[in-house]
Amino acid sequence: MKAAVLVFPGINRERDMARSLQLVSGKEAAMVWHTDRELPKGTDLVVIPGGFSYGDYLRCGAIAARSPVMEAVRKHADKGGLVLAVCNGFQIACEAGLLPGVLMRNARMKFMCKEVHMRVERSDTPFTRRYNAGSVIRVPVAHGEGNYVADAETLARLEGENLVAFRYASADGVVDPHFNGSMNAIAGILSEKLNVLGLMPHPENHVDPIVGPTDGRRLFESLIETLEAA
Amino acid sequence: MKARVIVTLKPGILDPQGKAIENALHSLGVEGVDTVRQGKIFEIELAAADKAKAEAKLKEAAEKLLSNTVIENYRVEIL
């Protein structure tokens, strides 16, 4: 695995992400500044981490989505390269057009900072192959704008093509449609070619047993397995 | 040349901020307010020879950055 973690002004979860990548893969991730026009040679995974890029000015992720490095990320994704976009990264990926839809203010106007459960919708993707489809995992969330919205046509396409990767749910797997207002309780979606995953929760924070649950670890193991098989 | 770009949420898109403002107006006793939807106004000064060129530039700005056309509409006003 040769991961590149993007760094934008105002991002604050890039170190958590780099640490988790290192912990699970044993390899150090490259930190890539937003003004770079190219990814390090041989990059096989781009990670867009969480935080508050550009202070969430204009719209969450809007300015970061238009920075020079994103052109390189778009090329990487077009060639089928893997992109993991978490939290603000998910917002950036949507604003950049790597994923459809948009993340709006949480329906109850609250910043949600807690542990949630989400249901893994499918296990045949590069990001989820180490999970069982239908299993419920525990992950932290920390967002004010995680309310996934798309037009009816896009939503129907996401559901029709099974591109919803994770949904907010109860501990026993019953979908929770009222968590933050997200349409169809969507917590994470995949691109058509299954090589881009965007999700609001933070799997990178549940990787090390020293901090508690390790349900996020399998996501990184899935990526490693995918890249080793390639 | 001075201009404005006005960005509003498309009809049907849930606007929690507008809703909260609406509720606040009700609790302040401001009567007769049915609904509130929040948008943005950008006041822009630009160097452009004529109105048509300015409008084209502002439309480009609105499409590329100022609005997200998945959820928002925009309109341009030359002042």
Short mmCIF file of C-alpha atoms in Angstrom, two decimals:
data_model
loop_
_atom_site.label_atom_id
_atom_site.label_comp_id
_atom_site.label_asym_id
_atom_site.label_seq_id
_atom_site.Cartn_x
_atom_site.Cartn_y
_atom_site.Cartn_z
CA MET A 1 0.00 0.00 0.00
CA LYS A 2 1.28 3.41 -0.96
CA ALA A 3 -1.14 5.85 0.56
CA ALA A 4 -1.24 9.60 0.06
CA VAL A 5 -3.11 11.67 2.64
CA LEU A 6 -4.19 15.08 1.35
CA VAL A 7 -3.59 18.09 3.55
CA PHE A 8 -5.64 21.27 3.19
CA PRO A 9 -5.56 24.34 5.42
CA GLY A 10 -8.04 23.72 8.24
CA ILE A 11 -7.93 19.93 8.04
CA ASN A 12 -7.37 18.37 11.48
CA ARG A 13 -7.82 14.61 11.12
CA GLU A 14 -4.92 13.93 8.78
CA ARG A 15 -2.61 12.70 11.57
CA ASP A 16 -5.21 10.25 12.92
CA MET A 17 -5.58 8.93 9.41
CA ALA A 18 -1.82 8.64 8.77
CA ARG A 19 -1.37 6.89 12.12
CA SER A 20 -4.09 4.34 11.38
CA LEU A 21 -2.72 3.65 7.91
CA GLN A 22 0.72 3.09 9.43
CA LEU A 23 -0.66 0.92 12.23
CA VAL A 24 -2.59 -1.41 9.94
CA SER A 25 -0.35 -1.49 6.87
CA GLY A 26 3.04 -1.01 8.53
CA LYS A 27 3.85 1.58 5.89
CA GLU A 28 4.12 5.31 6.26
CA ALA A 29 1.65 7.40 4.26
CA ALA A 30 2.82 10.40 2.25
CA MET A 31 1.31 13.73 3.29
CA VAL A 32 0.41 15.70 0.17
CA TRP A 33 -0.09 19.48 0.31
CA HIS A 34 -3.10 20.94 -1.50
CA THR A 35 -1.05 23.01 -3.92
CA ASP A 36 0.79 19.95 -5.30
CA ARG A 37 -0.26 19.13 -8.82
CA GLU A 38 0.91 15.53 -8.75
CA LEU A 39 0.57 12.61 -6.38
CA PRO A 40 3.75 10.81 -5.26
CA LYS A 41 4.80 8.20 -7.82
CA GLY A 42 3.15 4.84 -7.28
CA THR A 43 0.32 6.15 -5.09
CA ASP A 44 -2.36 3.45 -4.97
CA LEU A 45 -4.66 4.96 -2.34
CA VAL A 46 -5.62 8.61 -1.92
CA VAL A 47 -7.16 9.57 1.40
CA ILE A 48 -9.08 12.81 1.84
CA PRO A 49 -9.26 13.22 5.62
CA GLY A 50 -11.64 15.06 7.90
CA GLY A 51 -11.50 18.48 9.46
CA PHE A 52 -12.63 21.94 8.51
CA SER A 53 -10.88 22.80 5.27
CA TYR A 54 -10.93 26.56 4.71
CA GLY A 55 -13.01 26.92 7.86
CA ASP A 56 -16.04 25.50 6.02
CA TYR A 57 -16.31 28.87 4.25
CA LEU A 58 -18.84 29.13 1.40
CA ARG A 59 -19.97 25.48 1.69
CA CYS A 60 -18.22 22.59 3.45
CA GLY A 61 -15.46 21.31 1.20
CA ALA A 62 -16.26 23.72 -1.65
CA ILE A 63 -12.94 25.54 -1.76
CA ALA A 64 -10.75 22.49 -1.08
CA ALA A 65 -12.57 20.66 -3.90
CA ARG A 66 -11.23 23.24 -6.35
CA SER A 67 -7.59 23.19 -5.22
CA PRO A 68 -4.77 22.07 -7.55
CA VAL A 69 -4.21 18.63 -5.97
CA MET A 70 -7.81 17.62 -6.69
CA GLU A 71 -7.12 17.57 -10.42
CA ALA A 72 -4.50 14.87 -9.76
CA VAL A 73 -6.98 13.00 -7.55
CA ARG A 74 -9.58 13.13 -10.32
CA LYS A 75 -7.08 11.60 -12.77
CA HIS A 76 -6.18 8.91 -10.22
CA ALA A 77 -9.88 8.07 -9.72
CA ASP A 78 -10.61 8.10 -13.47
CA LYS A 79 -7.95 5.42 -13.91
CA GLY A 80 -9.69 3.31 -11.25
CA GLY A 81 -7.37 4.34 -8.39
CA LEU A 82 -8.75 4.01 -4.86
CA VAL A 83 -9.97 7.09 -2.99
CA LEU A 84 -11.13 7.04 0.64
CA ALA A 85 -12.92 10.25 1.65
CA VAL A 86 -13.87 10.66 5.30
CA CYS A 87 -16.08 13.34 6.87
CA ASN A 88 -14.89 16.70 5.46
CA GLY A 89 -13.20 14.51 2.85
CA PHE A 90 -16.63 13.14 1.86
CA GLN A 91 -17.90 16.72 1.54
CA ILE A 92 -14.87 17.60 -0.58
CA ALA A 93 -15.37 14.52 -2.80
CA CYS A 94 -19.01 15.49 -3.41
CA GLU A 95 -18.12 19.10 -4.16
CA ALA A 96 -15.41 17.88 -6.55
CA GLY A 97 -17.91 15.67 -8.37
CA LEU A 98 -16.10 12.42 -7.47
CA LEU A 99 -19.31 11.33 -5.78
CA PRO A 100 -22.89 12.48 -6.41
CA GLY A 101 -25.05 14.49 -4.02
CA VAL A 102 -24.20 16.90 -1.24
CA LEU A 103 -23.92 16.99 2.56
CA MET A 104 -26.21 19.53 4.16
CA ARG A 105 -26.60 20.82 7.72
CA ASN A 106 -27.81 18.05 10.08
CA ALA A 107 -31.59 18.04 10.17
CA ARG A 108 -31.77 18.92 13.87
CA MET A 109 -29.05 21.58 13.53
CA LYS A 110 -26.83 19.78 16.03
CA PHE A 111 -23.17 18.99 15.71
CA MET A 112 -23.13 15.23 16.31
CA CYS A 113 -20.05 14.04 18.18
CA LYS A 114 -20.61 10.51 19.41
CA GLU A 115 -20.30 6.85 18.63
CA VAL A 116 -22.82 5.47 16.17
CA HIS A 117 -23.64 2.15 14.64
CA MET A 118 -23.72 1.66 10.93
CA ARG A 119 -24.76 -1.29 8.85
CA VAL A 120 -22.35 -2.56 6.22
CA GLU A 121 -24.49 -2.87 3.11
CA ARG A 122 -22.15 -4.93 0.95
CA SER A 123 -18.92 -6.84 1.33
CA ASP A 124 -17.82 -7.09 -2.29
CA THR A 125 -16.02 -3.75 -2.54
CA PRO A 126 -12.34 -2.82 -2.12
CA PHE A 127 -13.26 -1.02 1.13
CA THR A 128 -15.50 -3.61 2.77
CA ARG A 129 -14.34 -7.06 1.71
CA ARG A 130 -13.19 -7.90 5.26
CA TYR A 131 -16.70 -7.22 6.65
CA ASN A 132 -19.80 -9.35 6.35
CA ALA A 133 -22.64 -7.70 4.46
CA GLY A 134 -25.35 -6.84 6.96
CA SER A 135 -22.99 -6.66 9.92
CA VAL A 136 -23.19 -3.67 12.25
CA ILE A 137 -20.05 -1.76 13.22
CA ARG A 138 -19.41 0.90 15.83
CA VAL A 139 -17.62 4.06 14.70
CA PRO A 140 -17.35 7.65 15.92
CA VAL A 141 -18.91 10.59 14.10
CA ALA A 142 -18.11 14.28 14.50
CA HIS A 143 -19.97 16.46 12.06
CA GLY A 144 -22.42 19.32 11.74
CA GLU A 145 -23.05 18.80 8.04
CA GLY A 146 -23.54 15.12 7.35
CA ASN A 147 -27.09 15.15 6.08
CA TYR A 148 -26.81 13.41 2.72
CA VAL A 149 -29.05 14.88 0.02
CA ALA A 150 -29.38 13.97 -3.65
CA ASP A 151 -32.11 14.42 -6.24
CA ALA A 152 -34.64 11.62 -6.67
CA GLU A 153 -32.99 10.31 -9.82
CA THR A 154 -29.53 10.10 -8.22
CA LEU A 155 -30.93 8.45 -5.11
CA ALA A 156 -32.77 5.87 -7.21
CA ARG A 157 -29.56 5.17 -9.14
CA LEU A 158 -27.52 4.78 -5.91
CA GLU A 159 -30.06 2.32 -4.55
CA GLY A 160 -30.58 0.55 -7.87
CA GLU A 161 -26.86 0.00 -8.40
CA ASN A 162 -26.22 -0.88 -4.73
CA LEU A 163 -23.86 2.04 -4.24
CA VAL A 164 -24.83 2.71 -0.62
CA ALA A 165 -21.93 1.32 1.43
CA PHE A 166 -23.07 2.13 4.97
CA ARG A 167 -26.30 3.21 6.67
CA TYR A 168 -26.88 4.60 10.16
CA ALA A 169 -28.53 1.86 12.21
CA SER A 170 -29.26 0.62 15.70
CA ALA A 171 -26.91 -1.85 17.36
CA ASP A 172 -29.05 -4.70 16.07
CA GLY A 173 -29.01 -3.45 12.50
CA VAL A 174 -32.35 -1.65 12.17
CA VAL A 175 -31.79 1.34 9.88
CA ASP A 176 -32.10 4.68 11.71
CA PRO A 177 -33.64 7.21 9.31
CA HIS A 178 -33.54 10.06 11.83
CA PHE A 179 -29.89 10.19 12.83
CA ASN A 180 -28.89 13.35 10.98
CA GLY A 181 -31.56 13.63 8.30
CA SER A 182 -29.58 11.76 5.61
CA MET A 183 -31.79 10.42 2.83
CA ASN A 184 -32.26 6.66 3.22
CA ALA A 185 -30.03 6.87 6.35
CA ILE A 186 -26.98 7.05 4.11
CA ALA A 187 -23.67 7.20 6.01
CA GLY A 188 -21.42 6.34 3.06
CA ILE A 189 -21.60 5.85 -0.69
CA LEU A 190 -19.48 4.37 -3.44
CA SER A 191 -18.70 5.58 -6.93
CA GLU A 192 -20.04 3.64 -9.90
CA LYS A 193 -16.71 1.81 -10.36
CA LEU A 194 -16.55 1.11 -6.58
CA ASN A 195 -13.13 2.77 -6.34
CA VAL A 196 -14.22 5.88 -4.43
CA LEU A 197 -15.81 5.63 -0.97
CA GLY A 198 -17.12 8.65 0.90
CA LEU A 199 -18.43 8.36 4.46
CA MET A 200 -19.15 10.71 7.34
CA PRO A 201 -18.08 8.45 10.28
CA HIS A 202 -14.41 8.05 11.21
CA PRO A 203 -13.25 4.42 10.87
CA GLU A 204 -9.66 5.63 11.40
CA ASN A 205 -10.47 6.39 15.04
CA HIS A 206 -11.47 2.82 15.84
CA VAL A 207 -8.36 0.97 14.81
CA ASP A 208 -6.11 0.83 17.87
CA PRO A 209 -7.29 -1.33 20.84
CA ILE A 210 -5.73 1.23 23.18
CA VAL A 211 -8.68 3.57 22.48
CA GLY A 212 -11.42 0.93 22.59
CA PRO A 213 -13.31 -0.73 19.74
CA THR A 214 -11.46 -1.65 16.56
CA ASP A 215 -14.38 -1.96 14.14
CA GLY A 216 -12.75 0.46 11.70
CA ARG A 217 -9.67 -1.70 11.30
CA ARG A 218 -11.24 -4.04 8.75
CA LEU A 219 -11.81 -1.18 6.34
CA PHE A 220 -8.06 -0.62 6.18
CA GLU A 221 -7.39 -4.38 6.06
CA SER A 222 -9.83 -4.58 3.13
CA LEU A 223 -7.85 -1.92 1.27
CA ILE A 224 -4.56 -3.69 1.93
CA GLU A 225 -6.01 -7.01 0.79
CA THR A 226 -7.41 -5.38 -2.37
CA LEU A 227 -4.09 -3.75 -3.23
CA GLU A 228 -2.10 -6.91 -2.55
CA ALA A 229 -4.43 -8.95 -4.74
CA ALA A 230 -4.08 -6.44 -7.60
CA MET B 1 -18.86 47.49 -12.39
CA LYS B 2 -20.80 46.34 -9.34
CA ALA B 3 -22.88 43.23 -9.32
CA ARG B 4 -24.62 40.74 -7.11
CA VAL B 5 -24.86 36.99 -7.31
CA ILE B 6 -27.78 35.65 -5.32
CA VAL B 7 -27.73 31.98 -4.38
CA THR B 8 -30.85 30.30 -3.03
CA LEU B 9 -31.77 26.74 -2.14
CA LYS B 10 -33.82 24.92 -4.74
CA PRO B 11 -37.45 24.36 -3.81
CA GLY B 12 -37.92 21.09 -1.98
CA ILE B 13 -34.44 21.02 -0.46
CA LEU B 14 -34.72 20.84 3.32
CA ASP B 15 -33.28 24.00 4.92
CA PRO B 16 -32.67 23.37 8.64
CA GLN B 17 -31.08 26.81 9.10
CA GLY B 18 -34.05 28.61 7.55
CA LYS B 19 -36.36 26.52 9.73
CA ALA B 20 -34.45 27.47 12.90
CA ILE B 21 -34.62 31.17 11.93
CA GLU B 22 -38.34 30.80 11.22
CA ASN B 23 -38.87 29.29 14.69
CA ALA B 24 -36.79 32.04 16.30
CA LEU B 25 -38.92 34.71 14.60
CA HIS B 26 -42.05 33.01 15.89
CA SER B 27 -40.70 32.91 19.43
CA LEU B 28 -39.75 36.61 19.16
CA GLY B 29 -43.37 37.35 18.35
CA VAL B 30 -42.75 38.52 14.77
CA GLU B 31 -46.16 37.71 13.40
CA GLY B 32 -47.29 36.62 9.99
CA VAL B 33 -44.05 34.85 9.01
CA ASP B 34 -45.00 31.70 7.14
CA THR B 35 -41.65 30.33 6.03
CA VAL B 36 -37.98 31.35 5.95
CA ARG B 37 -35.39 29.98 3.55
CA GLN B 38 -31.80 31.10 3.93
CA GLY B 39 -29.58 32.00 0.97
CA LYS B 40 -26.42 33.94 0.18
CA ILE B 41 -25.66 37.22 -1.56
CA PHE B 42 -22.22 37.89 -3.04
CA GLU B 43 -21.43 41.56 -3.71
CA ILE B 44 -18.86 41.64 -6.45
CA GLU B 45 -16.88 44.41 -8.10
CA LEU B 46 -15.41 43.49 -11.43
CA ALA B 47 -13.55 45.00 -14.33
CA ALA B 48 -15.61 44.30 -17.42
CA ALA B 49 -16.13 46.39 -20.51
CA ASP B 50 -19.84 45.74 -20.95
CA LYS B 51 -22.81 44.23 -19.24
CA ALA B 52 -22.98 41.08 -21.33
CA LYS B 53 -19.34 40.20 -20.63
CA ALA B 54 -19.81 40.88 -16.92
CA GLU B 55 -22.86 38.66 -16.83
CA ALA B 56 -21.00 35.86 -18.58
CA LYS B 57 -18.12 36.12 -16.05
CA LEU B 58 -20.48 36.09 -13.09
CA LYS B 59 -22.36 33.10 -14.44
CA GLU B 60 -19.04 31.31 -14.77
CA ALA B 61 -18.19 32.22 -11.15
CA ALA B 62 -21.58 31.01 -9.96
CA GLU B 63 -21.35 27.72 -11.86
CA LYS B 64 -17.75 27.00 -10.89
CA LEU B 65 -17.77 27.98 -7.23
CA LEU B 66 -20.42 30.26 -5.76
CA SER B 67 -23.27 27.79 -6.03
CA ASN B 68 -23.64 24.04 -5.89
CA THR B 69 -26.19 23.42 -8.60
CA VAL B 70 -27.18 20.08 -7.05
CA ILE B 71 -29.04 21.98 -4.34
CA GLU B 72 -28.92 25.67 -5.26
CA ASN B 73 -30.15 28.10 -7.88
CA TYR B 74 -28.37 31.37 -8.62
CA ARG B 75 -29.15 34.63 -10.35
CA VAL B 76 -26.94 37.49 -11.43
CA GLU B 77 -27.80 41.17 -11.02
CA ILE B 78 -25.70 43.95 -12.54
CA LEU B 79 -26.15 47.06 -10.38
#
